[in-house]
Amino acid sequence: MYYFLAGFDVLVVVLSVLLNHLIVDTYHRSIKANQSWVLQLSSFSTLGSLASDVNAPGNNVFDTHDVEAEHRNMSEALRAFNEHLATARAQLQGRIDNQAEHSADIRAFTLRLKDEVDAVDAAMVEMVNEALLIFSYFRQGQSDNAGKRMATMDRKYSELLASLATVRERVGLIQSKLLEEELESVEVLRRVEYAIMLFVLMMVSAALVYGGKIRREMEAHSAEREGYLAVLRESERQFRQQASLLDKAQDAIVVHGMDQRILYWNKSAERLFGLPREDALGQSAQGIIYPSHRAFDDTVDSLIAVGDWAGEVTLKRRDGSTITLESHRTLVRDDEGLPQSVLSINTDITHRKSAEQEVMRLAFYDQLTGLANRRLMLDRLQHLLALGARSLHTSAVILIDLDNFKALNDTLGHDRGDMLLQQVAQRLSHCIRESDTVARLGGDEFVVLLENLNDSPPDAAIQVKAIGEKILQALNISYQLDGYEHHSTPSLGIALFQGQLNSVDDIMKRADLAMYRAKAAGRNTMRFFDPEMQAVATARAKLEADLRQGWQNKELVLHYQPQVSSDGQVVGAEALMRWQHPERGMVMPHEFVPLAEETGLILPLGRWALQSACMQLVVWSKHPETARLSVAVNVSARQFHHPDFVQEVLDVLKYTGADPKRLKLELTEGLLVEDMESTVARMVELKQIGIGLSLDDFGTGYSSLSYLKSLPLDQLKIDQSFIRDVLVDANDAAIACAIVSLSKILGLSVIAEGVETEAQRAFLLSHGCKTYQGFLYAPPLPAERFREYVHERLMAEH
């Protein structure tokens, strides 16, 4: 018995020592593995901070506009990220290469973690590519396109953060699995140890002699076990410390059970929702952060069906206000696959939403007035037309142009002009209904889009007229512009439309035509579009197209009307343009010259007329009967005020070899109104060359004596409107006589145009006018016919 007990004691001791060693090894492995994965988790957490540094320059560039500096910042942050990622990968690969001692689950988790780390790298590449695209748009001055790509880059950044969260979650699963497996091993060893202790207690009655010794050994064993438990508690503390890393995340992380009770609430959640953790834990998520039951139920239903959900959500704060977040939610299931809890990672996108709103404002609203801009107004008009098939309502566009706005800018400056535009915008906004749109098209043009008018166009026209009168009344009230009282009037063009039978361009063109008809009617009024306007516009467009084609096909020619002295001698000619249209026939200047001036075609036409006339002068100079003649060429105001006009005249004279003393330029009074000082300077330059200057149609324009005395003119030309009735209208006769007297006083020659009868010529001669032009002598003639006419008169004199 003694030997049996002694042997039994020896066996118990050996087994206890072995068990102690196994427990110690188990705890050491657990501690070492957990410490190693703590370092790995810390490394991946650092990657999240470095990823934020890489993302920041792509956002900051919208504020700094310093593309190169932000590009360098991103490159430096990306280098640090890649270096740290390489280190983390190396550490992970070391674990993969040395995990034979781990279970199959741990090895599988570790290999999956490697793939998830690769996903982090790929997400970073995509986010960086989006940032580089934004930088390229900024370099090209395409800030609108950069703003559009901003949302894509933010989504890529969110995907990167989600990938990092997945990596951190995978590390947590590995740690949990390690701890679970080690605890199971310890539990098995404990059970064996308890069985041995129980067997010892059963044998203690037979081993009283050795009881004291056994008791001391057991007490020592118990003390050693408590030491191991202390080590295990330290390991658990370190695991809790790992969980606290989630408190350092910038995103609000919330976990709630399927019963809606909040299980986890990190520091960022406290900051975003304004609710401390101790007040949130155990509370209903639906009650404290979701604004409605439906929003919560829809999210949970989607998670149960799919397992994952991402999108923008509006949640409540403690103070009752709401906050817009980008949320990524994952359904967590238990070991049996049943829904256990919901993990929600919420990112504050306040700054991003503000940036998006600013981009929207810059893209669709006028910066000066705050009204909708052309793009937004046209979009709404297009949308209204698209809905027209489902509605019989009439709609209308009112195009508003401020009369003489350019004069305000020129006299009072653009600052006061901007003040006027802002006040006009405010007044227009008060004249329309809430469902209507008022927009600024640009410059001093505004447009009002009226929706849901009466189904009957006549009744709708009455509604629009009332609104138009209200606008006219509002815009006729004086404006206070920084201490200056200014009165401004508008011209309104109105176009009604129904359904999809119209296009946006058609409607705007009709309103534009009606507005110009209002201008022509004296301004400060409104006009509705009618088909007659369209017909006139179409005819004008056709005439413009024909004129351009005619210019290219060289259909324009010069005719010359003789200018005859009182003794019957031809002293010169006026060069007059004619258009030999293949279908219209001979088109007179009054039909196409105004159109040429409006479209700018007068510039090439004017250069051609000047060059052709000079070339004709050279031809005439070679024949004795025409060598002494001068040629008068009409010059439009637009042509005269062109910066290169004087140089063009010099170039033409040089190219043709014409004598400048035989060239006379006929100027209209209209060109004298604009920039008088510059006008006089150009006239002096032309006079110095030897070119004569004649003031055409004198008496029909401004006829200001104050400018007349300062102009370097050679001749005044009495307009034919006075000559036509000079014998029957006392006023016309008085004006003609006054012009002749004025020319004598100023030392200028005078010529009358439109002389058709001998009686008119005799009247003019009796009052001192000795040069004439008109059908009394000849109509405008082609160059060759003009030369024959001169020859015939010379032969008649002899």
Coordinates of N, CA, C and O in Angstrom, one line a residue, residues 176-323:
S176 N -9.9 36.7 -32.1 CA -11.0 36.0 -31.3 C -10.9 34.5 -31.5 O -11.0 33.7 -30.5
K177 N -10.5 34.0 -32.7 CA -10.4 32.6 -32.9 C -9.2 32.0 -32.2 O -9.3 30.9 -31.6
L178 N -8.1 32.8 -32.1 CA -6.9 32.4 -31.4 C -7.3 32.2 -29.9 O -7.0 31.2 -29.2
L179 N -7.9 33.3 -29.4 CA -8.3 33.2 -28.0 C -9.3 32.1 -27.7 O -9.1 31.4 -26.7
E180 N -10.2 31.9 -28.6 CA -11.2 30.8 -28.4 C -10.5 29.4 -28.4 O -10.8 28.6 -27.5
E181 N -9.6 29.2 -29.3 CA -8.9 27.9 -29.4 C -8.0 27.7 -28.2 O -7.9 26.6 -27.6
E182 N -7.3 28.8 -27.7 CA -6.4 28.6 -26.6 C -7.3 28.4 -25.3 O -6.9 27.6 -24.4
L183 N -8.4 29.1 -25.2 CA -9.3 28.9 -24.0 C -9.8 27.4 -24.0 O -10.0 26.8 -22.9
E184 N -10.1 26.9 -25.2 CA -10.6 25.5 -25.2 C -9.5 24.5 -24.8 O -9.8 23.6 -24.0
S185 N -8.3 24.8 -25.2 CA -7.2 24.0 -24.8 C -7.0 24.0 -23.2 O -6.8 23.0 -22.6
V186 N -7.1 25.2 -22.7 CA -6.9 25.4 -21.3 C -8.1 24.7 -20.5 O -7.9 24.1 -19.5
E187 N -9.3 24.8 -21.1 CA -10.4 24.2 -20.5 C -10.3 22.7 -20.4 O -10.6 22.0 -19.4
V188 N -9.7 22.1 -21.5 CA -9.5 20.6 -21.5 C -8.5 20.2 -20.4 O -8.7 19.3 -19.6
L189 N -7.4 21.0 -20.4 CA -6.4 20.7 -19.4 C -6.9 20.9 -17.9 O -6.6 20.2 -17.0
R190 N -7.8 21.9 -17.8 CA -8.4 22.1 -16.4 C -9.2 20.9 -16.0 O -9.2 20.5 -14.9
R191 N -10.0 20.4 -17.0 CA -10.8 19.3 -16.7 C -10.0 18.1 -16.3 O -10.3 17.3 -15.3
V192 N -8.9 17.9 -17.0 CA -8.0 16.8 -16.6 C -7.4 17.0 -15.2 O -7.4 16.1 -14.4
E193 N -7.0 18.3 -15.0 CA -6.5 18.6 -13.7 C -7.5 18.4 -12.6 O -7.2 17.8 -11.5
Y194 N -8.7 18.8 -12.8 CA -9.8 18.6 -11.8 C -10.1 17.1 -11.6 O -10.3 16.7 -10.4
A195 N -10.0 16.3 -12.6 CA -10.2 14.9 -12.4 C -9.1 14.3 -11.5 O -9.4 13.4 -10.7
I196 N -7.9 14.7 -11.8 CA -6.8 14.2 -11.0 C -7.0 14.6 -9.5 O -6.8 13.8 -8.6
M197 N -7.4 15.9 -9.3 CA -7.5 16.4 -8.0 C -8.7 15.7 -7.3 O -8.6 15.3 -6.1
L198 N -9.7 15.4 -8.0 CA -10.8 14.6 -7.4 C -10.4 13.2 -7.0 O -10.7 12.7 -6.0
F199 N -9.6 12.6 -7.9 CA -9.1 11.3 -7.6 C -8.1 11.3 -6.4 O -8.1 10.4 -5.5
V200 N -7.3 12.4 -6.3 CA -6.5 12.5 -5.1 C -7.3 12.7 -3.8 O -6.9 12.1 -2.8
L201 N -8.4 13.5 -3.9 CA -9.2 13.7 -2.7 C -9.8 12.3 -2.3 O -10.0 12.0 -1.1
M202 N -10.2 11.5 -3.3 CA -10.7 10.2 -3.0 C -9.7 9.3 -2.3 O -10.0 8.4 -1.4
M203 N -8.4 9.5 -2.6 CA -7.4 8.7 -2.1 C -6.8 9.3 -0.8 O -5.9 8.7 -0.2
V204 N -7.2 10.5 -0.4 CA -6.6 11.2 0.7 C -6.7 10.5 2.0 O -5.9 10.6 2.9
S205 N -7.9 9.8 2.1 CA -8.1 9.0 3.3 C -7.1 7.9 3.5 O -6.8 7.5 4.6
A206 N -6.6 7.4 2.4 CA -5.6 6.4 2.4 C -4.2 6.9 2.5 O -3.2 6.2 2.5
A207 N -4.1 8.3 2.4 CA -2.7 8.8 2.3 C -2.6 9.9 3.4 O -2.1 11.0 3.1
L208 N -3.1 9.7 4.6 CA -3.0 10.7 5.6 C -1.6 11.1 5.9 O -1.3 12.2 6.3
V209 N -0.7 10.0 5.8 CA 0.7 10.2 6.2 C 1.3 11.3 5.2 O 2.1 12.1 5.7
Y210 N 0.8 11.2 4.0 CA 1.3 12.2 3.0 C 0.4 13.4 2.8 O 0.7 14.2 1.8
G211 N -0.6 13.5 3.6 CA -1.6 14.6 3.4 C -1.0 16.0 3.5 O -1.3 16.9 2.6
G212 N -0.1 16.2 4.5 CA 0.5 17.5 4.6 C 1.3 17.9 3.4 O 1.3 19.0 2.9
K213 N 2.1 16.9 2.9 CA 3.0 17.1 1.8 C 2.1 17.4 0.6 O 2.4 18.4 -0.2
I214 N 1.1 16.6 0.4 CA 0.2 16.8 -0.8 C -0.5 18.2 -0.7 O -0.6 18.9 -1.7
R215 N -0.9 18.6 0.6 CA -1.6 19.9 0.7 C -0.7 21.0 0.3 O -1.1 21.9 -0.4
R216 N 0.6 20.9 0.7 CA 1.5 22.0 0.4 C 1.7 22.0 -1.1 O 1.8 23.1 -1.7
E217 N 1.8 20.8 -1.7 CA 2.0 20.8 -3.2 C 0.8 21.4 -3.9 O 0.9 22.1 -4.9
M218 N -0.4 21.0 -3.4 CA -1.6 21.6 -4.0 C -1.7 23.1 -3.9 O -2.1 23.8 -4.8
E219 N -1.3 23.5 -2.7 CA -1.4 25.0 -2.5 C -0.4 25.7 -3.4 O -0.7 26.8 -4.0
A220 N 0.8 25.1 -3.6 CA 1.8 25.7 -4.5 C 1.2 25.7 -5.9 O 1.4 26.6 -6.7
H221 N 0.6 24.6 -6.3 CA 0.0 24.4 -7.6 C -1.1 25.5 -7.8 O -1.2 26.1 -8.9
S222 N -1.9 25.7 -6.7 CA -3.0 26.7 -6.8 C -2.5 28.1 -7.0 O -3.0 28.9 -7.8
A223 N -1.4 28.4 -6.3 CA -0.8 29.7 -6.4 C -0.2 29.9 -7.8 O -0.3 31.0 -8.4
E224 N 0.4 28.8 -8.3 CA 0.9 28.9 -9.7 C -0.2 29.1 -10.7 O -0.1 29.9 -11.7
R225 N -1.3 28.4 -10.5 CA -2.5 28.6 -11.4 C -3.0 30.0 -11.3 O -3.4 30.6 -12.4
E226 N -3.1 30.6 -10.1 CA -3.5 32.0 -10.0 C -2.6 32.9 -10.8 O -3.1 33.9 -11.4
G227 N -1.3 32.6 -10.8 CA -0.4 33.4 -11.6 C -0.7 33.3 -13.1 O -0.7 34.3 -13.8
Y228 N -1.0 32.1 -13.5 CA -1.4 31.9 -14.9 C -2.7 32.6 -15.3 O -2.9 33.2 -16.4
L229 N -3.7 32.6 -14.3 CA -4.9 33.3 -14.5 C -4.7 34.8 -14.6 O -5.4 35.5 -15.4
A230 N -3.7 35.3 -13.8 CA -3.4 36.7 -13.9 C -2.9 37.1 -15.3 O -3.2 38.2 -15.9
V231 N -2.0 36.2 -15.8 CA -1.5 36.4 -17.1 C -2.6 36.4 -18.2 O -2.7 37.2 -19.1
L232 N -3.6 35.5 -18.0 CA -4.7 35.4 -18.9 C -5.6 36.7 -18.8 O -6.0 37.2 -19.9
R233 N -5.8 37.2 -17.6 CA -6.5 38.5 -17.5 C -5.8 39.6 -18.1 O -6.4 40.5 -18.7
E234 N -4.5 39.6 -18.1 CA -3.7 40.7 -18.8 C -3.9 40.6 -20.3 O -4.0 41.6 -21.0
S235 N -3.9 39.3 -20.7 CA -4.1 39.1 -22.2 C -5.5 39.6 -22.6 O -5.6 40.3 -23.6
E236 N -6.5 39.4 -21.7 CA -7.8 39.9 -22.0 C -7.9 41.4 -22.0 O -8.6 42.0 -22.8
R237 N -7.1 42.0 -21.1 CA -7.0 43.5 -21.0 C -6.4 44.0 -22.3 O -6.9 45.1 -22.8
Q238 N -5.4 43.3 -22.8 CA -4.8 43.8 -24.0 C -5.8 43.7 -25.2 O -5.8 44.5 -26.1
F239 N -6.6 42.6 -25.1 CA -7.6 42.5 -26.2 C -8.6 43.6 -26.2 O -9.0 44.2 -27.2
R240 N -9.0 44.0 -24.9 CA -9.9 45.1 -24.8 C -9.3 46.4 -25.3 O -9.9 47.3 -25.8
Q241 N -8.0 46.5 -25.1 CA -7.2 47.7 -25.5 C -7.3 47.8 -27.1 O -7.3 48.8 -27.7
Q242 N -7.2 46.6 -27.7 CA -7.3 46.6 -29.2 C -8.6 47.1 -29.6 O -8.7 47.9 -30.6
A243 N -9.7 46.7 -28.9 CA -11.0 47.2 -29.2 C -11.1 48.7 -29.1 O -11.8 49.4 -29.8
S244 N -10.3 49.3 -28.1 CA -10.4 50.7 -27.9 C -9.8 51.5 -29.1 O -10.0 52.7 -29.3
L245 N -9.1 50.7 -30.0 CA -8.6 51.4 -31.2 C -9.7 51.9 -32.1 O -9.5 52.9 -32.8
L246 N -10.8 51.3 -32.0 CA -12.0 51.7 -32.8 C -12.5 53.1 -32.3 O -13.1 53.8 -33.1
D247 N -12.1 53.4 -31.1 CA -12.5 54.8 -30.6 C -11.7 55.9 -31.3 O -12.1 57.0 -31.3
K248 N -10.6 55.5 -31.9 CA -9.8 56.5 -32.5 C -10.2 56.7 -34.0 O -9.6 57.6 -34.6
A249 N -11.1 55.9 -34.5 CA -11.5 56.1 -35.9 C -12.3 57.4 -36.0 O -13.0 57.8 -35.1
Q250 N -12.1 58.0 -37.2 CA -12.8 59.2 -37.5 C -14.3 59.0 -37.8 O -15.1 59.9 -37.7
D251 N -14.6 57.8 -38.2 CA -16.0 57.4 -38.5 C -16.8 57.0 -37.2 O -16.2 56.4 -36.3
A252 N -18.1 57.3 -37.2 CA -18.9 56.9 -36.1 C -19.3 55.4 -36.3 O -19.9 55.1 -37.2
I253 N -18.8 54.6 -35.3 CA -19.1 53.1 -35.4 C -20.1 52.8 -34.3 O -19.9 53.0 -33.1
V254 N -21.2 52.2 -34.8 CA -22.3 51.8 -33.9 C -22.7 50.4 -34.2 O -22.8 50.0 -35.3
V255 N -22.9 49.6 -33.1 CA -23.4 48.2 -33.2 C -24.7 48.1 -32.4 O -24.7 48.5 -31.2
H256 N -25.7 47.6 -33.0 CA -26.9 47.4 -32.2 C -27.5 46.0 -32.6 O -27.3 45.5 -33.7
G257 N -28.1 45.4 -31.6 CA -28.7 44.1 -31.7 C -29.9 44.1 -32.6 O -30.4 45.2 -33.0
M258 N -30.5 42.9 -32.9 CA -31.7 42.9 -33.7 C -32.9 43.4 -32.9 O -33.9 43.7 -33.5
D259 N -32.7 43.6 -31.6 CA -33.8 44.2 -30.7 C -33.6 45.7 -30.7 O -34.3 46.3 -29.8
Q260 N -32.7 46.2 -31.5 CA -32.5 47.7 -31.6 C -31.6 48.2 -30.5 O -31.3 49.4 -30.6
R261 N -31.3 47.5 -29.5 CA -30.5 48.0 -28.4 C -29.0 48.2 -28.8 O -28.4 47.3 -29.4
I262 N -28.5 49.3 -28.5 CA -27.1 49.7 -28.9 C -26.1 48.9 -28.0 O -26.2 48.9 -26.8
L263 N -25.2 48.2 -28.7 CA -24.2 47.4 -28.0 C -22.8 48.0 -28.0 O -22.0 47.8 -27.1
Y264 N -22.5 48.9 -29.0 CA -21.2 49.5 -29.1 C -21.4 50.9 -29.7 O -22.2 51.1 -30.6
W265 N -20.6 51.9 -29.1 CA -20.8 53.3 -29.4 C -19.5 54.0 -29.2 O -19.0 54.2 -28.1
N266 N -18.7 54.2 -30.4 CA -17.3 54.7 -30.2 C -17.3 56.2 -30.0 O -18.4 56.9 -30.0
K267 N -16.1 56.8 -29.8 CA -15.9 58.2 -29.5 C -16.5 59.1 -30.6 O -17.1 60.1 -30.4
S268 N -16.2 58.7 -31.9 CA -16.7 59.5 -33.0 C -18.2 59.5 -33.0 O -18.8 60.5 -33.4
A269 N -18.9 58.5 -32.6 CA -20.4 58.5 -32.5 C -20.8 59.5 -31.5 O -21.8 60.2 -31.6
E270 N -20.0 59.5 -30.3 CA -20.4 60.6 -29.3 C -20.3 62.0 -29.9 O -21.1 62.8 -29.7
R271 N -19.2 62.2 -30.7 CA -19.0 63.5 -31.3 C -20.1 63.9 -32.3 O -20.6 65.0 -32.3
L272 N -20.4 62.9 -33.2 CA -21.3 63.2 -34.3 C -22.8 63.4 -33.8 O -23.5 64.2 -34.2
F273 N -23.2 62.5 -32.9 CA -24.6 62.5 -32.4 C -24.7 63.3 -31.1 O -25.9 63.5 -30.7
G274 N -23.6 63.7 -30.5 CA -23.8 64.5 -29.3 C -24.3 63.7 -28.1 O -24.9 64.3 -27.2
L275 N -24.1 62.4 -28.1 CA -24.6 61.6 -27.0 C -23.5 60.7 -26.4 O -22.8 60.0 -27.1
P276 N -23.2 60.9 -25.1 CA -22.1 60.1 -24.5 C -22.4 58.6 -24.6 O -23.6 58.1 -24.7
R277 N -21.3 57.8 -24.5 CA -21.5 56.3 -24.6 C -22.4 55.7 -23.6 O -23.2 54.9 -23.8
E278 N -22.2 56.2 -22.3 CA -22.9 55.6 -21.2 C -24.4 55.9 -21.4 O -25.3 55.1 -20.9
D279 N -24.8 57.0 -22.1 CA -26.2 57.3 -22.3 C -26.8 56.5 -23.5 O -28.0 56.4 -23.6
A280 N -25.9 56.1 -24.4 CA -26.3 55.4 -25.6 C -26.5 53.9 -25.4 O -27.4 53.3 -26.0
L281 N -25.5 53.3 -24.7 CA -25.5 51.9 -24.6 C -26.8 51.4 -24.0 O -27.2 51.9 -22.9
G282 N -27.4 50.4 -24.6 CA -28.6 49.8 -24.0 C -29.9 50.5 -24.5 O -31.0 50.0 -24.3
Q283 N -29.7 51.7 -25.1 CA -30.9 52.4 -25.6 C -31.3 51.9 -27.0 O -30.5 51.2 -27.7
S284 N -32.5 52.2 -27.4 CA -33.0 51.8 -28.7 C -32.4 52.7 -29.8 O -32.5 53.9 -29.7
A285 N -31.7 52.1 -30.8 CA -31.2 52.9 -31.9 C -32.3 53.6 -32.6 O -32.1 54.8 -33.1
Q286 N -33.4 53.0 -32.8 CA -34.5 53.6 -33.5 C -35.0 54.9 -32.7 O -35.4 55.9 -33.3
G287 N -34.9 54.8 -31.4 CA -35.4 56.0 -30.6 C -34.5 57.1 -30.6 O -34.9 58.3 -30.5
I288 N -33.1 56.9 -30.6 CA -32.2 58.0 -30.4 C -31.5 58.6 -31.6 O -31.1 59.7 -31.6
I289 N -31.4 57.8 -32.7 CA -30.7 58.3 -33.9 C -31.5 58.2 -35.2 O -31.3 59.0 -36.1
Y290 N -32.5 57.3 -35.3 CA -33.3 57.2 -36.5 C -34.5 58.2 -36.4 O -35.2 58.2 -35.5
P291 N -34.7 59.0 -37.5 CA -35.8 60.0 -37.4 C -37.2 59.4 -37.6 O -38.1 60.0 -37.2
S292 N -37.2 58.2 -38.1 CA -38.6 57.5 -38.3 C -38.4 56.0 -38.1 O -37.4 55.4 -38.4
H293 N -39.5 55.4 -37.8 CA -39.6 53.9 -37.7 C -39.3 53.3 -39.1 O -38.7 52.3 -39.2
R294 N -39.9 53.9 -40.1 CA -39.8 53.4 -41.4 C -38.4 53.3 -41.9 O -37.9 52.4 -42.6
A295 N -37.6 54.4 -41.6 CA -36.2 54.4 -42.1 C -35.4 53.3 -41.4 O -34.6 52.7 -42.1
F296 N -35.7 53.0 -40.2 CA -35.0 51.9 -39.5 C -35.4 50.6 -40.0 O -34.6 49.7 -40.3
D297 N -36.7 50.4 -40.2 CA -37.2 49.1 -40.6 C -36.8 48.8 -42.1 O -36.4 47.6 -42.4
D298 N -36.8 49.8 -42.9 CA -36.3 49.6 -44.3 C -34.9 49.1 -44.4 O -34.5 48.2 -45.1
T299 N -34.0 49.7 -43.5 CA -32.6 49.4 -43.5 C -32.4 48.0 -43.0 O -31.7 47.2 -43.6
V300 N -33.1 47.6 -41.9 CA -33.0 46.3 -41.4 C -33.5 45.2 -42.3 O -32.8 44.1 -42.5
D301 N -34.6 45.5 -43.0 CA -35.1 44.5 -44.0 C -34.1 44.3 -45.1 O -33.9 43.2 -45.6
S302 N -33.5 45.4 -45.6 CA -32.5 45.3 -46.7 C -31.3 44.5 -46.2 O -30.8 43.6 -47.0
L303 N -30.9 44.7 -45.0 CA -29.7 44.0 -44.5 C -30.0 42.5 -44.3 O -29.2 41.6 -44.7
I304 N -31.2 42.1 -43.9 CA -31.5 40.7 -43.7 C -31.6 40.0 -45.1 O -31.2 38.9 -45.2
A305 N -32.1 40.8 -46.1 CA -32.2 40.2 -47.4 C -30.8 40.1 -48.1 O -30.6 39.1 -48.8
V306 N -30.0 41.1 -48.0 CA -28.7 41.2 -48.7 C -27.5 40.9 -47.9 O -26.5 40.3 -48.3
G307 N -27.5 41.4 -46.6 CA -26.4 41.2 -45.7 C -25.5 42.4 -45.7 O -24.6 42.5 -44.8
D308 N -25.6 43.4 -46.6 CA -24.8 44.5 -46.6 C -25.6 45.7 -47.3 O -26.4 45.5 -48.2
W309 N -25.3 46.9 -46.8 CA -26.0 48.1 -47.3 C -25.1 49.3 -47.2 O -24.3 49.5 -46.2
A310 N -25.1 50.2 -48.2 CA -24.4 51.4 -48.2 C -25.2 52.5 -48.9 O -25.9 52.3 -49.8
G311 N -25.1 53.7 -48.3 CA -25.8 54.9 -48.9 C -25.7 56.1 -48.0 O -25.1 56.0 -46.9
E312 N -26.4 57.1 -48.4 CA -26.5 58.3 -47.6 C -27.7 58.2 -46.7 O -28.8 57.8 -47.2
V313 N -27.6 58.6 -45.4 CA -28.7 58.6 -44.5 C -28.8 59.9 -43.7 O -27.7 60.6 -43.6
T314 N -29.9 60.3 -43.3 CA -30.1 61.4 -42.4 C -30.5 60.9 -41.0 O -31.6 60.3 -40.9
L315 N -29.7 61.2 -40.1 CA -29.9 60.7 -38.7 C -30.1 61.9 -37.7 O -29.7 63.0 -38.0
K316 N -30.6 61.6 -36.6 CA -30.8 62.6 -35.6 C -29.6 62.8 -34.6 O -28.9 61.9 -34.3
R317 N -29.5 64.0 -34.2 CA -28.5 64.3 -33.1 C -29.3 64.5 -31.8 O -30.5 64.6 -31.8
R318 N -28.5 64.6 -30.7 CA -29.2 64.7 -29.4 C -30.0 66.0 -29.3 O -31.1 66.0 -28.7
D319 N -29.5 67.1 -29.9 CA -30.2 68.3 -29.8 C -31.4 68.4 -30.8 O -32.1 69.5 -30.9
G320 N -31.8 67.4 -31.5 CA -32.9 67.4 -32.4 C -32.6 67.7 -33.8 O -33.4 67.5 -34.7
S321 N -31.4 68.2 -34.1 CA -31.0 68.5 -35.4 C -30.7 67.2 -36.2 O -30.5 66.2 -35.6
T322 N -30.6 67.3 -37.5 CA -30.3 66.2 -38.3 C -28.9 66.3 -38.9 O -28.4 67.5 -39.1
I323 N -28.3 65.2 -39.3 CA -27.0 65.3 -39.9 C -27.0 64.2 -41.1 O -27.5 63.1 -40.9

